[in-house]
Coordinates of C-alpha atoms (C1' of nucleotides) in Angstrom, one line a residue:
Chain A
X1 CA 0.0 0.0 0.0
X2 CA 2.9 2.4 0.6
X3 CA 3.7 2.5 -3.2
X4 CA 0.5 4.5 -3.6
X5 CA 1.6 7.1 -1.0
X6 CA 5.1 7.2 -2.4
X7 CA 3.5 8.1 -5.8
X8 CA 1.3 10.8 -4.3
X9 CA 4.2 12.2 -2.4
X10 CA 6.3 12.5 -5.5
X11 CA 3.4 14.0 -7.5
X12 CA 2.8 16.7 -4.9
X13 CA 6.1 18.2 -6.1
X14 CA 5.0 18.5 -9.7
X15 CA 2.7 16.6 -12.2
X16 CA 4.6 13.8 -14.0
X17 CA 4.1 11.2 -16.6
X18 CA 4.5 7.5 -15.8
X19 CA 7.8 7.6 -17.5
X20 CA 9.1 10.6 -15.4
X21 CA 7.9 8.7 -12.3
X22 CA 9.7 5.5 -13.4
X23 CA 12.9 7.5 -13.9
X24 CA 12.6 9.1 -10.5
X25 CA 12.1 5.7 -8.9
X26 CA 15.3 4.4 -10.4
X27 CA 17.1 7.5 -9.2
X28 CA 16.6 9.5 -6.0
X29 CA 13.2 8.0 -4.9
X30 CA 14.9 4.6 -4.8
X31 CA 16.8 5.6 -1.7
X32 CA 13.5 5.7 0.1
X33 CA 11.3 3.3 -1.9
X34 CA 12.1 1.0 -4.8
X35 CA 9.5 -0.1 -7.3
X36 CA 9.7 -1.5 -10.9
X37 CA 7.6 -0.3 -13.9
X38 CA 5.4 -3.3 -13.6
X39 CA 4.1 -2.0 -10.3
X40 CA 4.1 1.7 -11.1
X41 CA 1.9 1.7 -14.3
X42 CA -0.9 -0.5 -13.0
X43 CA -0.9 1.4 -9.7
X44 CA -1.2 4.7 -11.5
X45 CA -4.2 3.3 -13.4
X46 CA -5.8 2.0 -10.2
X47 CA -5.2 5.4 -8.5
X48 CA -6.9 7.2 -11.3
X49 CA -9.8 4.8 -11.2
X50 CA -10.0 5.5 -7.4
X51 CA -10.1 9.2 -8.1
X52 CA -6.7 10.0 -6.3
X53 CA -5.1 11.1 -9.5
X54 CA -6.3 12.6 -12.8
X55 CA -4.4 12.4 -16.0
X56 CA -4.1 15.0 -18.7
X57 CA -3.1 14.1 -22.3
X58 CA -0.2 16.3 -23.3
X59 CA 1.2 16.4 -26.9
X60 CA 4.7 15.0 -27.4
X61 CA 6.4 15.7 -30.7
X62 CA 4.3 15.7 -33.8
X63 CA 2.0 12.7 -33.3
X64 CA 2.8 11.4 -29.8
X65 CA 1.0 12.2 -26.6
X66 CA 1.9 11.5 -23.0
X67 CA -0.2 11.3 -19.9
X68 CA 0.6 13.7 -17.1
X69 CA -0.7 12.7 -13.7
X70 CA -2.0 15.2 -11.2
X71 CA -2.9 14.7 -7.6
X72 CA -6.6 15.4 -6.9
X73 CA -8.0 16.8 -3.7
X74 CA -9.2 13.3 -2.8
X75 CA -5.7 12.1 -3.4
X76 CA -4.2 14.7 -1.2
X77 CA -6.8 14.0 1.5
X78 CA -6.0 10.3 1.3
X79 CA -2.3 11.0 1.6
X80 CA -2.8 13.3 4.7
X81 CA -4.9 10.6 6.3
X82 CA -2.1 8.0 5.7
X83 CA 0.4 10.5 7.0
X84 CA -1.6 10.9 10.2
X85 CA -2.2 7.2 10.9
X86 CA 0.2 4.9 12.7
X87 CA 2.5 2.5 10.7
X88 CA 2.3 -1.2 11.1
X89 CA 5.5 -2.5 12.8
X90 CA 8.0 -3.6 10.2
X91 CA 8.9 -7.3 9.7
X92 CA 12.6 -8.3 9.7
X93 CA 13.6 -9.9 6.5
X94 CA 17.2 -9.1 5.7
X95 CA 19.2 -12.0 4.2
X96 CA 22.6 -10.4 5.2
X97 CA 21.8 -11.0 8.9
X98 CA 20.5 -14.5 8.2
X99 CA 23.8 -15.3 6.4
X100 CA 26.0 -13.7 9.0
X101 CA 24.5 -15.9 11.7
X102 CA 25.6 -19.0 9.8
X103 CA 29.0 -17.8 8.5
X104 CA 30.6 -20.9 10.0
X105 CA 29.0 -22.8 7.1
X106 CA 31.1 -20.9 4.6
X107 CA 34.8 -20.7 3.8
X108 CA 36.6 -17.7 5.4
X109 CA 37.8 -16.5 2.0
X110 CA 34.1 -16.5 0.8
X111 CA 33.0 -14.7 3.9
X112 CA 35.7 -12.0 3.3
X113 CA 34.6 -11.6 -0.3
X114 CA 31.0 -11.2 0.7
X115 CA 31.9 -8.7 3.3
X116 CA 33.9 -6.7 0.7
X117 CA 30.9 -6.7 -1.6
X118 CA 28.5 -5.5 1.1
X119 CA 31.0 -2.9 2.0
X120 CA 31.3 -1.6 -1.6
X121 CA 27.5 -1.6 -1.8
X122 CA 27.0 0.4 1.4
X123 CA 29.8 2.8 0.6
X124 CA 28.2 3.6 -2.7
X125 CA 24.8 4.0 -1.0
X126 CA 26.4 6.3 1.6
X127 CA 27.9 8.5 -1.0
X128 CA 24.7 8.8 -3.0
X129 CA 22.7 9.6 0.2
X130 CA 25.2 12.3 1.2
X131 CA 25.1 13.8 -2.3
X132 CA 21.3 13.9 -2.2
X133 CA 21.3 15.3 1.4
X134 CA 23.6 18.2 0.2
X135 CA 21.3 18.9 -2.8
X136 CA 18.3 19.1 -0.3
X137 CA 20.1 21.4 2.0
X138 CA 21.1 23.9 -0.7
X139 CA 17.7 23.3 -2.4
X140 CA 19.0 22.4 -5.8
X141 CA 17.4 18.9 -5.7
X142 CA 15.0 19.1 -8.8
X143 CA 11.9 17.4 -7.3
X144 CA 12.2 19.4 -4.1
X145 CA 12.8 22.7 -5.9
X146 CA 9.6 22.2 -8.0
X147 CA 7.6 21.7 -4.8
X148 CA 9.2 24.6 -2.9
X149 CA 8.2 27.1 -5.6
X150 CA 4.6 26.5 -4.5
X151 CA 5.2 27.0 -0.8
X152 CA 5.7 29.9 1.6
X153 CA 9.0 30.4 3.3
X154 CA 7.8 28.8 6.5
X155 CA 6.3 25.8 4.7
X156 CA 9.4 25.4 2.6
X157 CA 11.5 25.4 5.7
X158 CA 9.5 22.5 7.1
X159 CA 9.5 20.5 3.8
X160 CA 13.3 20.8 3.6
X161 CA 14.0 20.0 7.2
X162 CA 11.9 16.8 7.3
X163 CA 13.5 15.6 4.0
X164 CA 17.0 16.2 5.4
X165 CA 15.9 14.4 8.6
X166 CA 14.8 11.4 6.6
X167 CA 18.1 11.3 4.7
X168 CA 20.0 11.7 8.0
X169 CA 18.3 8.5 9.2
X170 CA 19.3 6.7 6.0
X171 CA 22.8 7.9 6.3
X172 CA 23.1 6.8 9.9
X173 CA 21.7 3.4 8.9
X174 CA 24.4 3.1 6.1
X175 CA 27.1 4.0 8.6
X176 CA 25.8 1.4 11.0
X177 CA 25.9 -1.2 8.3
X178 CA 29.5 -0.2 7.5
X179 CA 30.6 -0.4 11.1
X180 CA 29.0 -3.8 11.4
X181 CA 30.8 -5.0 8.2
X182 CA 34.2 -3.7 9.7
X183 CA 33.5 -5.7 12.8
X184 CA 32.9 -8.7 10.5
X185 CA 36.3 -8.4 9.0
X186 CA 37.9 -8.2 12.4
X187 CA 35.9 -11.3 13.6
X188 CA 36.9 -13.4 10.6
X189 CA 40.6 -12.5 11.2
X190 CA 40.3 -13.3 14.8
X191 CA 38.6 -16.7 14.3
X192 CA 40.6 -17.9 11.2
X193 CA 43.9 -16.2 11.1
X194 CA 45.5 -16.7 14.5
Chain B
X1 CA 14.3 -17.8 -1.9
X2 CA 15.9 -16.9 1.5
X3 CA 13.0 -18.6 3.4
X4 CA 14.3 -21.9 2.1
X5 CA 17.7 -21.2 3.6
X6 CA 16.3 -19.9 6.8
X7 CA 14.5 -23.2 7.1
X8 CA 17.6 -25.3 6.4
X9 CA 19.5 -23.2 8.9
X10 CA 17.0 -23.8 11.6
X11 CA 16.8 -27.5 10.9
X12 CA 20.6 -28.0 11.1
X13 CA 20.1 -27.4 14.8
X14 CA 17.6 -30.2 15.3
X15 CA 14.8 -32.0 13.3
X16 CA 11.5 -30.2 13.8
X17 CA 7.8 -30.5 12.7
X18 CA 6.2 -27.7 10.7
X19 CA 4.5 -26.7 13.9
X20 CA 7.8 -26.4 15.8
X21 CA 9.1 -24.3 12.9
X22 CA 6.1 -22.1 12.8
X23 CA 6.5 -21.4 16.6
X24 CA 10.3 -20.7 16.2
X25 CA 9.4 -18.3 13.4
X26 CA 7.0 -16.4 15.6
X27 CA 9.7 -16.2 18.3
X28 CA 13.5 -15.9 18.0
X29 CA 13.8 -16.6 14.3
X30 CA 11.5 -13.6 13.6
X31 CA 14.4 -11.3 14.7
X32 CA 16.2 -12.4 11.6
X33 CA 13.5 -13.6 9.2
X34 CA 9.7 -13.3 9.4
X35 CA 7.4 -15.8 7.6
X36 CA 3.7 -16.8 8.1
X37 CA 2.4 -20.4 8.2
X38 CA 1.1 -20.0 4.7
X39 CA 4.6 -19.7 3.4
X40 CA 6.3 -22.2 5.7
X41 CA 4.1 -25.3 5.1
X42 CA 4.1 -25.1 1.3
X43 CA 7.8 -24.4 1.3
X44 CA 8.5 -27.4 3.4
X45 CA 6.6 -29.5 0.9
X46 CA 8.5 -28.1 -2.0
X47 CA 11.8 -28.6 -0.3
X48 CA 10.9 -32.3 0.4
X49 CA 9.9 -32.7 -3.2
X50 CA 13.3 -31.1 -4.2
X51 CA 15.1 -33.6 -2.0
X52 CA 16.5 -30.9 0.4
X53 CA 14.5 -32.4 3.3
X54 CA 13.1 -35.7 4.3
X55 CA 10.1 -36.2 6.6
X56 CA 9.7 -38.9 9.2
X57 CA 6.2 -39.7 10.6
X58 CA 6.4 -39.7 14.4
X59 CA 3.5 -40.8 16.7
X60 CA 1.9 -38.1 18.7
X61 CA -0.5 -39.2 21.5
X62 CA -2.6 -42.3 20.9
X63 CA -3.8 -41.8 17.3
X64 CA -2.1 -38.7 16.0
X65 CA 1.1 -38.5 14.1
X66 CA 3.4 -35.6 13.2
X67 CA 5.9 -35.0 10.5
X68 CA 9.5 -34.3 11.5
X69 CA 11.6 -32.7 8.9
X70 CA 15.3 -33.6 8.6
X71 CA 17.9 -31.9 6.4
X72 CA 19.3 -34.2 3.7
X73 CA 22.9 -34.2 2.4
X74 CA 21.6 -32.5 -0.7
X75 CA 19.9 -29.9 1.5
X76 CA 23.1 -29.2 3.4
X77 CA 25.1 -28.9 0.1
X78 CA 22.5 -26.5 -1.2
X79 CA 22.8 -24.4 1.9
X80 CA 26.6 -24.3 1.8
X81 CA 26.4 -23.2 -1.8
X82 CA 24.0 -20.4 -0.9
X83 CA 26.3 -19.5 2.0
X84 CA 29.2 -19.2 -0.3
X85 CA 27.5 -17.1 -3.0
X86 CA 27.1 -13.3 -3.0
X87 CA 23.9 -11.7 -2.0
X88 CA 21.9 -9.5 -4.3
X89 CA 21.9 -5.9 -3.1
X90 CA 18.9 -5.1 -0.9
X91 CA 16.2 -2.8 -2.1
X92 CA 15.1 0.1 0.1
X93 CA 11.5 -0.1 1.1
X94 CA 10.8 1.2 4.6
X95 CA 7.6 3.2 5.0
X96 CA 9.0 4.9 8.2
X97 CA 11.5 6.8 6.1
X98 CA 9.0 7.6 3.4
X99 CA 6.7 9.1 6.0
X100 CA 9.4 11.0 7.8
X101 CA 10.4 12.8 4.6
X102 CA 6.8 14.1 4.4
X103 CA 6.1 14.8 8.1
X104 CA 5.2 18.4 7.0
X105 CA 1.9 16.9 5.7
X106 CA 0.9 15.7 9.2
X107 CA 0.0 17.5 12.4
X108 CA 2.8 17.9 14.9
X109 CA 0.8 16.0 17.5
X110 CA 0.4 13.1 15.2
X111 CA 4.1 13.1 14.3
X112 CA 4.9 12.9 18.0
X113 CA 2.5 10.1 18.5
X114 CA 3.9 8.1 15.6
X115 CA 7.4 8.7 16.9
X116 CA 6.4 7.4 20.3
X117 CA 5.0 4.3 18.7
X118 CA 8.1 3.7 16.7
X119 CA 10.2 4.3 19.8
X120 CA 8.1 1.7 21.8
X121 CA 8.5 -0.8 19.0
X122 CA 12.3 -0.4 18.7
X123 CA 12.8 -0.4 22.5
X124 CA 10.9 -3.7 22.8
X125 CA 12.9 -5.1 19.8
X126 CA 16.1 -4.0 21.4
X127 CA 15.3 -5.7 24.7
X128 CA 14.3 -8.9 22.9
X129 CA 17.5 -8.8 20.9
X130 CA 19.7 -8.2 24.0
X131 CA 18.0 -11.1 25.8
X132 CA 18.6 -13.4 22.9
X133 CA 22.2 -12.3 22.6
X134 CA 22.8 -13.1 26.3
X135 CA 21.3 -16.5 25.8
X136 CA 23.6 -17.1 22.9
X137 CA 26.7 -16.0 24.8
X138 CA 26.0 -18.3 27.8
X139 CA 24.7 -21.1 25.4
X140 CA 21.3 -21.5 27.0
X141 CA 19.4 -20.6 23.8
X142 CA 17.5 -23.8 23.0
X143 CA 18.0 -24.1 19.2
X144 CA 21.7 -23.2 19.5
X145 CA 22.2 -25.6 22.4
X146 CA 20.8 -28.5 20.3
X147 CA 23.1 -27.7 17.5
X148 CA 26.2 -27.3 19.7
X149 CA 25.8 -30.8 21.1
X150 CA 26.7 -32.1 17.7
X151 CA 29.9 -30.0 17.3
X152 CA 33.4 -30.0 18.5
X153 CA 34.7 -27.3 20.8
X154 CA 36.3 -25.3 18.0
X155 CA 33.2 -25.6 15.7
X156 CA 30.9 -24.6 18.6
X157 CA 33.0 -21.6 19.2
X158 CA 32.6 -20.5 15.6
X159 CA 28.8 -21.1 15.6
X160 CA 28.4 -19.1 18.7
X161 CA 30.6 -16.2 17.7
X162 CA 28.9 -15.7 14.3
X163 CA 25.4 -15.8 15.8
X164 CA 26.5 -13.2 18.4
X165 CA 27.9 -11.2 15.6
X166 CA 24.6 -11.2 13.7
X167 CA 22.7 -10.2 16.9
X168 CA 25.3 -7.4 17.5
X169 CA 24.4 -6.1 14.0
X170 CA 20.7 -6.2 14.8
X171 CA 21.2 -4.5 18.1
X172 CA 23.3 -1.7 16.5
X173 CA 20.5 -1.2 14.0
X174 CA 17.9 -0.9 16.7
X175 CA 20.0 1.6 18.5
X176 CA 20.5 3.6 15.3
X177 CA 16.7 3.7 14.8
X178 CA 16.2 4.8 18.4
X179 CA 18.8 7.6 18.0
X180 CA 17.0 8.7 14.8
X181 CA 13.7 8.7 16.6
X182 CA 15.1 10.8 19.4
X183 CA 16.4 13.3 16.8
X184 CA 12.8 13.3 15.4
X185 CA 11.4 14.5 18.7
X186 CA 14.0 17.2 18.9
X187 CA 13.2 18.3 15.4
X188 CA 9.5 18.5 15.9
X189 CA 10.0 20.5 19.0
X190 CA 12.3 22.9 17.2
X191 CA 10.0 23.4 14.2
X192 CA 6.7 23.6 16.0
X193 CA 7.2 24.7 19.6
X194 CA 9.4 27.7 19.4
Chain C
dA1 C1' 20.0 9.5 -44.5
dC2 C1' 20.2 6.6 -41.0
dA3 C1' 21.3 4.4 -36.7
dA4 C1' 21.6 4.7 -31.8
dA5 C1' 19.8 6.3 -27.9
dC6 C1' 16.0 8.0 -25.5
dT7 C1' 11.0 8.7 -24.2
dA8 C1' 6.7 6.7 -23.5
dA9 C1' 3.5 3.2 -21.8
dC10 C1' 2.8 -0.7 -21.1
dT11 C1' 2.2 -6.5 -20.4
dA12 C1' 3.1 -11.4 -19.1
dT13 C1' 4.6 -14.4 -15.8
dC14 C1' 6.0 -16.1 -11.6
dG15 C1' 7.2 -16.4 -7.1
dA16 C1' 6.8 -14.0 -2.4
dT17 C1' 4.1 -12.3 1.2
dA18 C1' -0.1 -11.0 4.0
dT19 C1' -4.4 -11.9 6.1
dA20 C1' -7.4 -14.9 7.5
dG21 C1' -9.2 -18.8 8.0
dT22 C1' -10.2 -24.6 8.7
dG23 C1' -10.4 -28.8 11.4
dA24 C1' -8.8 -32.6 14.1
dG25 C1' -6.3 -34.6 18.0
dA26 C1' -4.1 -33.8 22.8
dT27 C1' -3.6 -32.0 27.4
dG28 C1' -4.3 -29.8 31.8
dG29 C1' -7.1 -27.7 35.3
dC30 C1' -11.0 -27.9 38.1
Chain D
dG1 C1' -16.3 -35.0 32.6
dC2 C1' -15.6 -31.2 30.1
dC3 C1' -13.9 -27.0 28.6
dA4 C1' -10.1 -24.1 27.4
dT5 C1' -6.0 -24.1 25.4
dC6 C1' -2.4 -26.1 22.9
dT7 C1' -0.5 -28.9 19.1
dC8 C1' -0.6 -30.0 14.4
dA9 C1' -1.0 -29.2 9.5
dC10 C1' -2.8 -27.2 6.5
dT11 C1' -5.9 -23.9 2.7
dA12 C1' -8.0 -19.9 0.2
dT13 C1' -7.5 -15.5 -1.5
dA14 C1' -5.4 -11.5 -2.7
dT15 C1' -1.9 -8.4 -3.4
dC16 C1' 3.0 -7.3 -3.8
dG17 C1' 7.1 -7.5 -6.2
dA18 C1' 10.9 -9.2 -9.6
dT19 C1' 12.3 -10.2 -14.0
dA20 C1' 11.9 -9.7 -18.5
dG21 C1' 10.0 -8.6 -22.1
dT22 C1' 6.9 -5.5 -26.1
dT23 C1' 5.6 -1.6 -29.2
dA24 C1' 5.8 2.8 -30.9
dG25 C1' 7.3 7.5 -31.5
dT26 C1' 11.3 11.1 -30.9
dT27 C1' 15.8 13.2 -30.8
dT28 C1' 20.6 13.4 -31.8
dG29 C1' 24.9 12.6 -33.9
dT30 C1' 27.5 11.7 -37.9

DNA sequence: ACAAACTAACTATCGATATAGTGAGATGGC
DNA sequence: GCCATCTCACTATATCGATAGTTAGTTTGT
């Protein structure tokens, strides 16, 4: 159900086509929520059917058209209701922790290799997150900038601060993962090198 | 696919019935991997069909029987192969961060309430995780104890240390969430109280 | 002039996951 | 003796999500 609200959140910034949305989801939105095309397009249709979005046909080139989705008042009301309601507790389901608990079933060399891959992944994530955070702080982030242009100074301040807050959480999480991975290297050395 | 390996991992400790497994999944295993009955029973059947598990009918009371699942050599080989292969990078999909980024759409009172709920959830998780970690360290954890009885001193040491390592990661993650939530309270106060 | 790359909007298929049940036998407390 | 609760093994239904396509028009570089 959260995909629906991720879509409304994104479209409060500016109207977008399914294609624009798909691109956003494979770039910055992916830090917060990942979704493939095969979920996005059907969900947009359902949301239009449910009256949360309306679409406007916009010409594209000579013959082509594209569909630009706009959030309706009903959509905004639905979003605000979701924003005001409590979240269901999240279920744990992270294969990295499952694997780590059973590292004694793998070769030390393989464990080190897997730790290196996880480390590379989280370092890249961290650098992407820090880049996005900086773009939010100086208000050059494109989706945020579009939204800010419609807000008062006070409202803009809130919008920016909460987004930076969310990214600070993601950055802290990435750093925690990296620290855990570093501990993993130390543990493998201790258990298999001495 | 990870459910399959979570099941083999659990059954390397001791043979279990589907019911035992279901109970384990709603208790300690849930820290690492959550799954409902409707996934567990069909997956056990598929795994038996694929030769990763065998089941033994065991009498239960006067008339009843129960099915005890044992890991086969093929199952263990499959598990070791998975343990030695790299993990696909994990996709971000956490509604708490999505929501936090748009807290400006909710009432401050509602934001505080949601932060309190998240805080209560993570504090409870943290205390469960710390309890389980302690039980691993002193080797009183039932599933671990069953497995240790089949291992040499050296092997047991590895099994315990890696499990403790996994829990240390989960504990660090819970603490990071709690620190982020505390920052959330401070931010709401700053933005709406002054 | 033409090809490569990009924009646009999907669909098909399959496995994963959630929610919510069913129904039968077993056991413990009073 | 019987009732509540636990053990056991499922099933039904629906949605979520991943992977991998398809089809068509547009823009850009050479």
